[in-house]
Structures are given as C-alpha cells and as structure tokens.
C-alpha cells in the first residue's frame, strides 16, 4: 500500500515516527529524529538571513538531503550545481545569493 504523499516543503512540519530509519550513513542507521534535528538546525540558521537563493554545496549525501530539505522548508530557493568545480561555481554565481555547504566556512566562497 503506497504511503501518503507529503510535499517536501511540508515534510519537516508533518514529521514521521521518531525511530523511522531515514538512511544508512556508513554502517550507522540515521533515524527520523536525528535527521529532523539536523534539518531544524539548518532552518534556524537560515531564518534570520535575507538571502533567498541558496547554492547547496554538500559532498556528503546526508548533509545534502538535510540542506535541501531545510532550504525548502525555510521557503527559500535551492540552487543545485551539476558539479562543484570552482569554475562551474563561478559561472553559476549570478544564480545564487549564498552557499550552504558541508565544508568549513573558510573553504567556501560566501560572497
């Protein structure tokens, strides 16, 4: 029986069972509770910021999923690059206002 459809932008507010497995990260299972906390932390960090278009620059799949869900939940626009090479990011610069990434802030161009 198929599950109920929930828009991605509403998934955090709607929730899931706390122990529901969201994914496996290496050999470790990540629960909905842990994932939702990660997403919620990103949403809180984005809330006071004025930027509307966020380039998601995450190499780790779990960080990417959390960042994407957070940007959508925060009512912002997610910009996804087909790669993370510096020249490509420079070419995309007019399409985003800020970068959300899993690298240290010093490694990212936060213009």
Short mmCIF file of N, CA and C in Angstrom, two decimals, residues 7 14 29 37 42-43 60 63 66 68-69 86 92 95 100:
data_model
loop_
_atom_site.label_atom_id
_atom_site.label_comp_id
_atom_site.label_asym_id
_atom_site.label_seq_id
_atom_site.Cartn_x
_atom_site.Cartn_y
_atom_site.Cartn_z
N UNK A 7 4.28 16.93 0.49
CA UNK A 7 5.20 17.82 -0.21
C UNK A 7 6.49 17.92 0.58
N UNK A 14 5.28 17.97 9.11
CA UNK A 14 4.39 16.82 9.23
C UNK A 14 5.02 15.72 10.08
N UNK A 29 22.64 3.55 11.16
CA UNK A 29 21.29 3.93 10.73
C UNK A 29 20.95 5.31 11.30
N UNK A 37 16.36 16.86 13.45
CA UNK A 37 17.13 17.81 14.27
C UNK A 37 18.19 18.50 13.42
N UNK A 42 19.57 23.68 10.61
CA UNK A 42 19.87 24.47 9.40
C UNK A 42 18.78 25.50 9.16
N UNK A 43 17.52 25.11 9.34
CA UNK A 43 16.41 26.06 9.18
C UNK A 43 16.60 27.24 10.13
N UNK A 60 28.62 15.25 1.06
CA UNK A 60 28.11 14.12 1.83
C UNK A 60 26.61 13.99 1.57
N UNK A 63 24.23 15.19 4.42
CA UNK A 63 24.27 16.65 4.57
C UNK A 63 23.51 17.31 3.42
N UNK A 66 19.73 16.94 4.08
CA UNK A 66 19.32 17.84 5.17
C UNK A 66 19.31 19.30 4.70
N UNK A 68 18.98 20.43 1.57
CA UNK A 68 17.90 20.62 0.60
C UNK A 68 16.55 20.75 1.31
N UNK A 69 16.27 19.86 2.23
CA UNK A 69 15.00 19.91 2.95
C UNK A 69 14.90 21.20 3.78
N UNK A 86 35.39 24.81 -9.04
CA UNK A 86 35.40 26.27 -8.86
C UNK A 86 34.94 27.06 -10.08
N UNK A 92 28.00 29.96 -12.19
CA UNK A 92 26.65 29.96 -11.61
C UNK A 92 26.44 31.13 -10.64
N UNK A 95 23.25 33.09 -10.18
CA UNK A 95 22.03 32.34 -9.87
C UNK A 95 21.82 32.10 -8.38
N UNK A 100 25.31 27.12 1.00
CA UNK A 100 25.10 26.27 2.17
C UNK A 100 25.88 24.99 1.90
#
